[in-house]
XYZ file of C-alpha atoms in Angstrom:
532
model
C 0.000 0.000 0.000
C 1.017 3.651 -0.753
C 1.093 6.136 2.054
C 2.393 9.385 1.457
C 3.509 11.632 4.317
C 1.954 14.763 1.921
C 0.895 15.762 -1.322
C 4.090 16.988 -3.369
C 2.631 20.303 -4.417
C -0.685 23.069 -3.650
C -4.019 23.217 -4.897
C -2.802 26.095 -7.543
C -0.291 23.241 -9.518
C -3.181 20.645 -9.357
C -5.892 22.714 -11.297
C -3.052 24.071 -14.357
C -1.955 20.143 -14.409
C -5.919 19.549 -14.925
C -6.245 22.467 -17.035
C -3.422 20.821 -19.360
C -4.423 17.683 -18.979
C -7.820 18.126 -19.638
C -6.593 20.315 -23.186
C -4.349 17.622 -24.607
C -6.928 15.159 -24.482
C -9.061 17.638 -26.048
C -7.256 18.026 -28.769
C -5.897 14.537 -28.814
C -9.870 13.022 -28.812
C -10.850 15.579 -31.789
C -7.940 14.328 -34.007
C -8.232 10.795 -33.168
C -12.191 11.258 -34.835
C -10.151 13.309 -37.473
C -8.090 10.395 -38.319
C -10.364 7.181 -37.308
C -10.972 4.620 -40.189
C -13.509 6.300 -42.417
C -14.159 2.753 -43.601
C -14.427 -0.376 -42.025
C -11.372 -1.821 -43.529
C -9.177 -4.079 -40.756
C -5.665 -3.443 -42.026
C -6.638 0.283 -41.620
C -8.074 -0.723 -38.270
C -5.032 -2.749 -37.238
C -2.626 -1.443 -39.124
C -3.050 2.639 -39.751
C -1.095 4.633 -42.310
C 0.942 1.832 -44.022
C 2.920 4.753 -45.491
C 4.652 6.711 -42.682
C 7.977 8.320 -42.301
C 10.474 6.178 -40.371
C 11.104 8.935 -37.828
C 7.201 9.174 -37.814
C 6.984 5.374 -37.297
C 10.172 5.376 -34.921
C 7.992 8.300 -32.794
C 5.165 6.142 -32.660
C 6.955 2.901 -31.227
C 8.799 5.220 -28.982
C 5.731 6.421 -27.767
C 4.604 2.980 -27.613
C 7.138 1.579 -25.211
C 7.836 4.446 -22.955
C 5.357 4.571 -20.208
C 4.650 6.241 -16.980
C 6.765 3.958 -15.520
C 9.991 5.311 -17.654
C 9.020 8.837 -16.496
C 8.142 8.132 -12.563
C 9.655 4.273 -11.789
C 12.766 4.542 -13.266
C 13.595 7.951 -12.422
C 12.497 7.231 -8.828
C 14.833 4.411 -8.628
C 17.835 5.757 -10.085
C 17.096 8.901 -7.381
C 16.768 6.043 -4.391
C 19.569 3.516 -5.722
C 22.124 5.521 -7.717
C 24.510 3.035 -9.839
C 21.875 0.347 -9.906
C 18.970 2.492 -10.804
C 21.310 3.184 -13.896
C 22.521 -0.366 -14.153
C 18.580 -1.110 -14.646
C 18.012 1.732 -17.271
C 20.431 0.450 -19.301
C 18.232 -2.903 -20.371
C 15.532 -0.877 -21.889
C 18.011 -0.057 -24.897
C 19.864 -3.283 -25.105
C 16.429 -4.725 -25.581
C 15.027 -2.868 -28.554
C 18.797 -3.548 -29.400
C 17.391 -7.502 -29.745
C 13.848 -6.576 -31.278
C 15.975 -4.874 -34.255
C 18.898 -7.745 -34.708
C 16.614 -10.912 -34.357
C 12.903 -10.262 -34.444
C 11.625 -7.089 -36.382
C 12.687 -7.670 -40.313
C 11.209 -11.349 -40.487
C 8.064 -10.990 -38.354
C 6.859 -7.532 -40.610
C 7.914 -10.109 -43.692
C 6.093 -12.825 -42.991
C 3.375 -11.605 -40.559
C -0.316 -9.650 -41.868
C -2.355 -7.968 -39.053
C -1.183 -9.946 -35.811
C 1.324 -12.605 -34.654
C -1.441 -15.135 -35.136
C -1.198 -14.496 -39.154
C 2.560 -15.577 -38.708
C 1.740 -18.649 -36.743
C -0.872 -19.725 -39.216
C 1.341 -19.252 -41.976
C 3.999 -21.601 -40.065
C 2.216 -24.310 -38.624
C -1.095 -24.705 -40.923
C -2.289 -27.496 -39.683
C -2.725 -26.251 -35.995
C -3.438 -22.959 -36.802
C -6.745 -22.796 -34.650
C -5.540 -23.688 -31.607
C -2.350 -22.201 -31.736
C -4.528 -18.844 -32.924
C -6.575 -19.556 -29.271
C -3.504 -19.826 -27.425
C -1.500 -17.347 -28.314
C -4.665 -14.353 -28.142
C -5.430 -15.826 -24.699
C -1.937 -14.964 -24.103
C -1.776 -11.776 -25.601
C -4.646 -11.215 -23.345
C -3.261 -11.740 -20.280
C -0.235 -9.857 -21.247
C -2.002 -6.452 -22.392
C -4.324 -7.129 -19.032
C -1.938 -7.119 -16.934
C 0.316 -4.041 -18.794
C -2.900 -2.131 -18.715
C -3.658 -2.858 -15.077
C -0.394 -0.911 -13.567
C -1.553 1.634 -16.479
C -3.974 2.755 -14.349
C -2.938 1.525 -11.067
C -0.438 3.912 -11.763
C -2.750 6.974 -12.873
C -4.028 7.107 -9.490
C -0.747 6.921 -7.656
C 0.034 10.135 -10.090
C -3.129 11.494 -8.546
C -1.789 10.553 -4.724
C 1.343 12.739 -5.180
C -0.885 15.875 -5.618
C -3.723 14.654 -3.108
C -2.228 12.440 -0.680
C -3.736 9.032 -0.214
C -6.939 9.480 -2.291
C -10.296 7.926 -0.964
C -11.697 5.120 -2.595
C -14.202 7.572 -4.584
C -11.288 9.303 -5.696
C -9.834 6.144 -6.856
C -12.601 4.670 -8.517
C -13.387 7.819 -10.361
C -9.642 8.560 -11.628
C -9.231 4.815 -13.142
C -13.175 4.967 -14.541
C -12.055 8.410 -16.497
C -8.697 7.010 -17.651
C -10.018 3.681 -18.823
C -13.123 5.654 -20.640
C -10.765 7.683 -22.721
C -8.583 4.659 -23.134
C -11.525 2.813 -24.654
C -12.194 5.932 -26.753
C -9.115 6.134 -28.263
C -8.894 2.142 -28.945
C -12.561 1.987 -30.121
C -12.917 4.766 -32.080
C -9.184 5.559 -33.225
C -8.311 2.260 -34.100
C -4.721 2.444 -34.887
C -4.654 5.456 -37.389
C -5.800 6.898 -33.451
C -3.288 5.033 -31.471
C -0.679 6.794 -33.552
C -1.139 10.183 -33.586
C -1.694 9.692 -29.941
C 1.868 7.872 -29.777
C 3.502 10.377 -31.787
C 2.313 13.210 -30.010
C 3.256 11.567 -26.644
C 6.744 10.479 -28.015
C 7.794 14.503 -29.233
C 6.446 15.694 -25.827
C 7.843 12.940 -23.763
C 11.493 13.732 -25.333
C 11.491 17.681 -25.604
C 9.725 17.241 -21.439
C 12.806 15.014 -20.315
C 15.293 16.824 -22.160
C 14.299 20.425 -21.028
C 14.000 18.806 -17.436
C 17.761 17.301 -18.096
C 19.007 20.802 -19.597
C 17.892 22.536 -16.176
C 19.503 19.962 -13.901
C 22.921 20.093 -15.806
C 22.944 24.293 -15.850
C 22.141 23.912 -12.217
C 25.456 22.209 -11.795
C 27.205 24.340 -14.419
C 27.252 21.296 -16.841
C 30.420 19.630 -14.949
C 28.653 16.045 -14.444
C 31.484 15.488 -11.463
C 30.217 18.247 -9.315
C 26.296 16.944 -9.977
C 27.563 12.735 -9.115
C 29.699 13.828 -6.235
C 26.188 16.304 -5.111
C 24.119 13.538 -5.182
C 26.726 11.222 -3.385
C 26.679 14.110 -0.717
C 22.688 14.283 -0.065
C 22.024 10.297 -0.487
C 23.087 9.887 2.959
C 25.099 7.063 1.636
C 27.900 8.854 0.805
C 30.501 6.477 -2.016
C 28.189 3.201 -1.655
C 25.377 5.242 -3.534
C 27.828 5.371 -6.392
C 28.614 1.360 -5.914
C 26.616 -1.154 -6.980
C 24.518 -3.489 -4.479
C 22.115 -0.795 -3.195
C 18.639 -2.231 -4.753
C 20.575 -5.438 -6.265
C 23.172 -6.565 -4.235
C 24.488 -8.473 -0.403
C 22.632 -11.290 -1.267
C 22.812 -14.070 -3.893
C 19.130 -13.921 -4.113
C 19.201 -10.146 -4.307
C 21.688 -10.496 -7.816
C 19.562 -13.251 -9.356
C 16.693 -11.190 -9.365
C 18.026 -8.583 -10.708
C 19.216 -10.858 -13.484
C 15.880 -12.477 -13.939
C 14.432 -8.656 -14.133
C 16.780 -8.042 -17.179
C 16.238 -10.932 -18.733
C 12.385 -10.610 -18.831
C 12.905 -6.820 -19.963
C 15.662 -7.624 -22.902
C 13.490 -11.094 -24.077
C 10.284 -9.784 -22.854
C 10.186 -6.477 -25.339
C 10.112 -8.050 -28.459
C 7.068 -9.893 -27.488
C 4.986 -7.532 -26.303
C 1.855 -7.639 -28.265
C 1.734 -3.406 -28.519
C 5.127 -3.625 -29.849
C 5.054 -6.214 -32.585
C 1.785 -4.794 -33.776
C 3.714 -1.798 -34.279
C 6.691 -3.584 -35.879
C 3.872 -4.942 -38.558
C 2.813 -1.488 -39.418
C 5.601 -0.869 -41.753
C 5.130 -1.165 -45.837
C 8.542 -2.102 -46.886
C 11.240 -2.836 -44.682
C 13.617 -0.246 -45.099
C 11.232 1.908 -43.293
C 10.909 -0.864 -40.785
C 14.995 -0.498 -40.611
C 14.688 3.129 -40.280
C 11.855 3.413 -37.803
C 13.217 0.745 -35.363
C 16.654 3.085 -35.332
C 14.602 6.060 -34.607
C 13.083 4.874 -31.757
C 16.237 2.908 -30.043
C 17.644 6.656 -30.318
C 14.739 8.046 -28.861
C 14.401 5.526 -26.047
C 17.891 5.615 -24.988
C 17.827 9.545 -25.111
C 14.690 9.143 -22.709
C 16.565 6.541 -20.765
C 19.722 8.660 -20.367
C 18.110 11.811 -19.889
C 15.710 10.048 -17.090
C 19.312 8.645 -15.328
C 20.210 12.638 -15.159
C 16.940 13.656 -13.509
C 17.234 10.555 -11.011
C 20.473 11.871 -9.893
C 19.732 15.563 -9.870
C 16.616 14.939 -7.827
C 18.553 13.557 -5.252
C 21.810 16.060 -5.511
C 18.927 18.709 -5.523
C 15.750 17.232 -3.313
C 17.798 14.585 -1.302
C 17.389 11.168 -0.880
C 15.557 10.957 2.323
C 12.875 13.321 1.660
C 11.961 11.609 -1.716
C 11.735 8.278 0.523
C 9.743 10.316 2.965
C 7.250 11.153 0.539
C 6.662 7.803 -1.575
C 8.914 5.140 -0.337
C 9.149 3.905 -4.487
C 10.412 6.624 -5.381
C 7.564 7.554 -7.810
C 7.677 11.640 -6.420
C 11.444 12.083 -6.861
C 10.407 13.659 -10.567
C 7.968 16.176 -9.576
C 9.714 16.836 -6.190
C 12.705 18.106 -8.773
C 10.966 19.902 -11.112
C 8.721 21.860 -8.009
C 12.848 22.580 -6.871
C 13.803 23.449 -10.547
C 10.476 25.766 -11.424
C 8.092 25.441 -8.994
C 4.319 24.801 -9.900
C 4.383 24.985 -13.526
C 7.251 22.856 -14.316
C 5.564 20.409 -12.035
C 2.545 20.685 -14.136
C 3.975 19.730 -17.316
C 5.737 16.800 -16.415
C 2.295 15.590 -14.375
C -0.068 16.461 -16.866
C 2.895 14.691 -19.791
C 2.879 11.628 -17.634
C -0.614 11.045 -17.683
C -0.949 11.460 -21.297
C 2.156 8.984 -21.367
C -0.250 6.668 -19.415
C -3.148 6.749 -21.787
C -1.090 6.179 -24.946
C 0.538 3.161 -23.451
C -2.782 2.055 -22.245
C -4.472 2.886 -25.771
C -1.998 1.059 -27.419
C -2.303 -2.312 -25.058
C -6.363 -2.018 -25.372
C -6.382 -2.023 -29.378
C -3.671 -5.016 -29.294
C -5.505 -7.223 -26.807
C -8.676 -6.347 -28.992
C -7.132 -7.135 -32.247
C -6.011 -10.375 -31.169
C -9.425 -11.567 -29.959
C -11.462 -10.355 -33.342
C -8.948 -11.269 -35.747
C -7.307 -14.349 -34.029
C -10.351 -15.786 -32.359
C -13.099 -14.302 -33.676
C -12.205 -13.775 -37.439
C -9.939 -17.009 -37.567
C -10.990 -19.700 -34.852
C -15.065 -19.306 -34.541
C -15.945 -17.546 -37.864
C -12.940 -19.748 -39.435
C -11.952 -16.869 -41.840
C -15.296 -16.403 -43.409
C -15.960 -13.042 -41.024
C -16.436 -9.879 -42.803
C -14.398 -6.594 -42.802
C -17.326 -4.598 -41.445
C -17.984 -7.714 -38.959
C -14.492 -7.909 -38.019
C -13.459 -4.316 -37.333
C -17.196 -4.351 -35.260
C -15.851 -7.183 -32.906
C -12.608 -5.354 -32.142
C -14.620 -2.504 -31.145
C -16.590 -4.545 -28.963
C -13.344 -6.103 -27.536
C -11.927 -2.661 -26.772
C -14.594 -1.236 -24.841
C -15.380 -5.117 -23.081
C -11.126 -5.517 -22.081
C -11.260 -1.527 -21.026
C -13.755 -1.954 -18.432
C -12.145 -5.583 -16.991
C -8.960 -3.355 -16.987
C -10.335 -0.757 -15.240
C -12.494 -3.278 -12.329
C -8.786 -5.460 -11.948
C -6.808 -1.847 -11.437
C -9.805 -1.291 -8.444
C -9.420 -4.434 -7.107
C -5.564 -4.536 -7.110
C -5.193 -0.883 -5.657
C -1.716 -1.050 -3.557
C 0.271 -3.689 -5.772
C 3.289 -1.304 -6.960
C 3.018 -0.965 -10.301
C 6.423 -1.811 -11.631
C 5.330 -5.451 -10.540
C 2.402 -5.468 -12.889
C 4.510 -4.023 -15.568
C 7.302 -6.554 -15.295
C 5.135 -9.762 -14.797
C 3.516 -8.471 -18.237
C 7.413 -8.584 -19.377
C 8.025 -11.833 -18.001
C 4.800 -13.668 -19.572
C 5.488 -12.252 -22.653
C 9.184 -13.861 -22.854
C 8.219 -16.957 -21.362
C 5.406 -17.796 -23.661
C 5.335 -15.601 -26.657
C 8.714 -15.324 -27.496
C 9.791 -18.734 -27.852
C 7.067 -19.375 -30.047
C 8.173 -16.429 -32.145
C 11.672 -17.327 -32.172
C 11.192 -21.287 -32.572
C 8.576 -20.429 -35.635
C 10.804 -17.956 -37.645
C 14.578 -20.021 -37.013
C 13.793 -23.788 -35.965
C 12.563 -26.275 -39.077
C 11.430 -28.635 -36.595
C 8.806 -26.454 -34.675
C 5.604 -27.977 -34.476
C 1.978 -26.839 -33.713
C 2.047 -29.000 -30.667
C 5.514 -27.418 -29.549
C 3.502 -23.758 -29.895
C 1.350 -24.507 -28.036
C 3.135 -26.371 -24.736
C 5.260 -23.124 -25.190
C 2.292 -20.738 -24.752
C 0.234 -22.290 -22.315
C 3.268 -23.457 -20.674
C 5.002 -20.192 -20.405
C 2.361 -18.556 -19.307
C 1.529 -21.015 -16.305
C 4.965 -21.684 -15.087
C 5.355 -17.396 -15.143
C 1.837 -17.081 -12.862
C 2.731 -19.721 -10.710
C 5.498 -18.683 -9.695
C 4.468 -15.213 -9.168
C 1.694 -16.832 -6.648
C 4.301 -18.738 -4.779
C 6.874 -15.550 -4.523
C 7.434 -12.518 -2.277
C 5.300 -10.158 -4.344
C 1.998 -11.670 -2.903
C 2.905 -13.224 0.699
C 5.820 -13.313 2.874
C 6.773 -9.490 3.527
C 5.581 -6.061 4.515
C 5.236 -5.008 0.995
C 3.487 -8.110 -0.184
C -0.150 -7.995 -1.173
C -1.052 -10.652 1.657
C 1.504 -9.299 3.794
C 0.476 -11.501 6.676
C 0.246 -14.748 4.884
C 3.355 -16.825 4.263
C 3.340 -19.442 1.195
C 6.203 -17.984 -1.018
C 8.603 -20.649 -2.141
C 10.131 -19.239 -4.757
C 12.443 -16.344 -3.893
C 12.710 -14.221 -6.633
C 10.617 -11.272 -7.286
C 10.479 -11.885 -11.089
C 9.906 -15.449 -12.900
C 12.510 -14.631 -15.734
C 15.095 -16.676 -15.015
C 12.959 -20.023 -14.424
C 9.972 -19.583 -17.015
C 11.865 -18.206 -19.963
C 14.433 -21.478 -20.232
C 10.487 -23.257 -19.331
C 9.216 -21.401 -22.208
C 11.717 -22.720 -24.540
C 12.410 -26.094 -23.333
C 8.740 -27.048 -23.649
C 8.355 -25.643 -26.916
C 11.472 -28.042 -28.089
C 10.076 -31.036 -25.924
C 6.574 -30.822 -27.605
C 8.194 -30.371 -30.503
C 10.658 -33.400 -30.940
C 7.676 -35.561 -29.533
C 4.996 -34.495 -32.065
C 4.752 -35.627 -35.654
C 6.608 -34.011 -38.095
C 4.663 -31.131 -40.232
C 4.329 -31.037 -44.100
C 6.951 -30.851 -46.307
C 7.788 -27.616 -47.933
C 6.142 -25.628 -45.423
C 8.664 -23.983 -43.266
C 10.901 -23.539 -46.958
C 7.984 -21.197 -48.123
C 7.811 -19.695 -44.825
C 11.553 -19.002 -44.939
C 11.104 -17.379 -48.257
C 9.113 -15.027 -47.152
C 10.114 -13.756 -44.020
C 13.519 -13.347 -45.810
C 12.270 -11.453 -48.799
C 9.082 -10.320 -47.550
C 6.120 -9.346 -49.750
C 5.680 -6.475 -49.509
C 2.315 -5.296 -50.867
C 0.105 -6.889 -48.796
């Protein structure tokens, strides 16, 4: 649970951030009707503009991955654990690193609308219930992702309120989920862009400025501004030195591993994210747009290690802890020292439109899964139409916004970097060695798929259950309850080799497929075809 000693700012800060807020979304909700599908055609639904710039497709998948979490979490945690707040920064970039190497250049070849299209195209004979597997777990995935969306909207609202009541609660996730819905529904993802790309320019120029004002503070000599934040962490050299969040213990280091595993494997599956990496027309812009955003992101990242440090060389450590023991204020606590209420402002009103892109993009993902994969493909077996299909999603946006929105109620207090990273985790264990498997191994079966999938996806919850995040400690959700077996905070380490090794165990014992099949497959996710 959250409590917070005070709000971070006055009343006066609260109403401009609402006053911006409210005029973003505005303007954001008029263009996404400007831009919606005019017809009901599902690669304009799914897809958008096939025909963007790469630095307008690089903005978008920028704005894509970079959530609240990127703005608040990681700053916070750089500003409470110095070297290894940094240490974790740095597997954001070596991750879209891996999406651009391995994944993103033979998925946009050989996929259509979703990852299901690729599947089916791979393993024809159990397309069906791989198609039912995998958009159950794209499901879960975007749930879950979603959920610490707007579990952390209203811990955005406690910085400026304190601890807000439960009407307070239920009425900030109930407005963020209905404009999440909104943009899903409506925007389809022509919507989901412009929202992205308007997040993305606002996100970098917000961080950067921020950045700009910490270094001047410190005359732009980076020694004076490390040795400063040394100084007021109370820690003195060991803030510097590694082993403040990660270290002592052996189980301490393996979960930090497991973390960065799930965050380097786990980003390339992400059902947002490869959506986005299908967008694309040819795939030079694909090349160009996934360059853009590893740019932008590790600006963002880089920038968000300055404003860690500078919050606590400027705020101090201790009263950032004071205030939200995550380290979610450290942020706004800087920018109220850098300009006082209006800075503060900005970067509150620019994280909660970070929030609803992220959630936008999750909700039209999740819902194109279920009306292309199992609507379209599984129950209608391909015979759905356009109009029917594109109908279904809509349905499917507004139906997974409001189970996002009643699971973020019920699971008020669960930090939302857990939420976030058990999303990661899932997605690695389950999704990506199906991925992987189907575009490099011969021998991949339909069978293997789907041991991999459902398998991934169990062994990651499980062990979740059984670990510290929901019994066993103070900071647990049943903090008074002890059944946690399984030490480590994040499944990584365990269900990702899971993932894999049941995907090649179902495989080897299964039947081989047709011949000829993965040859044509290989074809085309090497050359591509690109007018689809």
């Amino acid at each position: 649970m959250v409590h917070h000693a005070a709000s971070v700012t006055d009343r006066a800060t609260l109403q401009l951030t609402l006053i911006l807020f409210i005029t973003v979304v505005v303007v954001t909700l008029f263009t996404v009707l400007l831009t919606a599908p005019q017809r009901d055609e599902i690669s304009e639904f799914y897809l958008g503009d096939r025909d963007m710039s790469p630095l307008r497709n690089g903005l978008a998948m920028c704005g894509d991955y970079l959530s609240a979490a990127t703005l608040l979490g990681s700053t916070g945690i750089v500003a409470l654990t110095g070297y290894d707040g940094l240490l974790y920064l740095g597997g954001t970039v070596v991750a879209w690193m891996m999406a651009l190497l391995m994944i993103a250049e033979p998925l946009r070849n050989s996929g259509k609308f979703t990852l299901g299209d690729t599947l089916a195209l791979r393993l024809p004979q159990g397309q069906r219930s791989v198609r039912l597997a995998l958009a159950l777990c794209t499901l879960v995935v975007c749930l879950l992702y979603l959920v610490a969306q707007l579990v952390g909207s209203v811990a955005l609202l406690a910085q400026f309120i304190g601890a807000p009541s439960g009407t307070a609660r239920a009425m900030c996730v109930v407005v963020i989920g209905t404009i999440v819905v909104v943009y899903a529904a409506i925007g389809g993802m022509p919507g989901a862009t412009v929202i992205q790309v308007v997040k993305a320019v606002m996100l970098v120029a917000g961080v950067g400025v921020t950045a700009v004002m910490v270094l001047h503070h410190f005359n732009w000599n980076i020694d004076k501004l490390l040795s400063t934040a040394a100084a007021n962490s109370a820690l003195g050299d060991r803030y510097l030195g590694p082993g403040l969040r990660y270290g002592g213990t052996t189980t301490n280091k393996l979960d930090f591993f497991s973390l960065q595993l799930a965050i380097v494997l786990g980003l390339a599956a992400l059902p947002h994210i490869m959506m986005r990496l299908l967008a694309p027309r040819s795939t030079r812009v694909l090349r160009g747009s996934v360059v853009w955003a590893v740019g932008l992101i590790g600006f963002v990242c880089l920038m968000a290690g300055v404003l860690g440090l500078g919050a606590t060389a400027i705020v101090g450590r201790e009263q950032i802890a004071d205030l939200d023991p995550r380290g979610d204020a450290a942020v706004l606590l800087l920018g109220y020292e850098l300009g006082g209420g209006v800075l503060v402002a900005l970067l509150s009103s620019l994280a909660f439109i970070t929030l609803l892109g992220v959630a936008g993009g999750l909700t039209l993902a999740a819902a194109s899964s279920i009306a292309h994969d199992l609507y379209g493909e599984v129950i209608r077996k391909g015979k759905a139409t356009q109009t029917e299909e594109v109908a279904v999603a809509r349905l499917s946006a507004a139906a997974i916004g409001v189970m996002g929105m009643m699971l973020a109620l019920l699971s008020w207090g669960t930090s939302t970097a857990t939420l976030a990273f058990l999303a990661f985790a899932i997605a690695a264990s389950a999704i990506l060695p199906t991925i992987v498997y189907s575009l490099f191994w011969r021998g991949f079966t339909a069978r293997g798929a789907l041991l991999s999938l459902y398998g991934g996806l169990a062994c990651s919850v499980l062990l979740v259950v059984f670990s510290p995040i929901i019994s066993s400690t103070p900071n647990s959700v049943y903090p008074h309850s002890d059944f946690a077996w399984f030490p480590l905070q994040n499944p990584g380490i365990v269900s990702i080799p899971a993932g894999f090794l049941l995907g090649w165990v179902g495989s080897v014992l299964s039947k081989r497929q047709e011949p000829g099949v993965f040859e044509k497959f290989e074809v085309r996710a090497l050359v591509g075809a690109d007018e689809r």
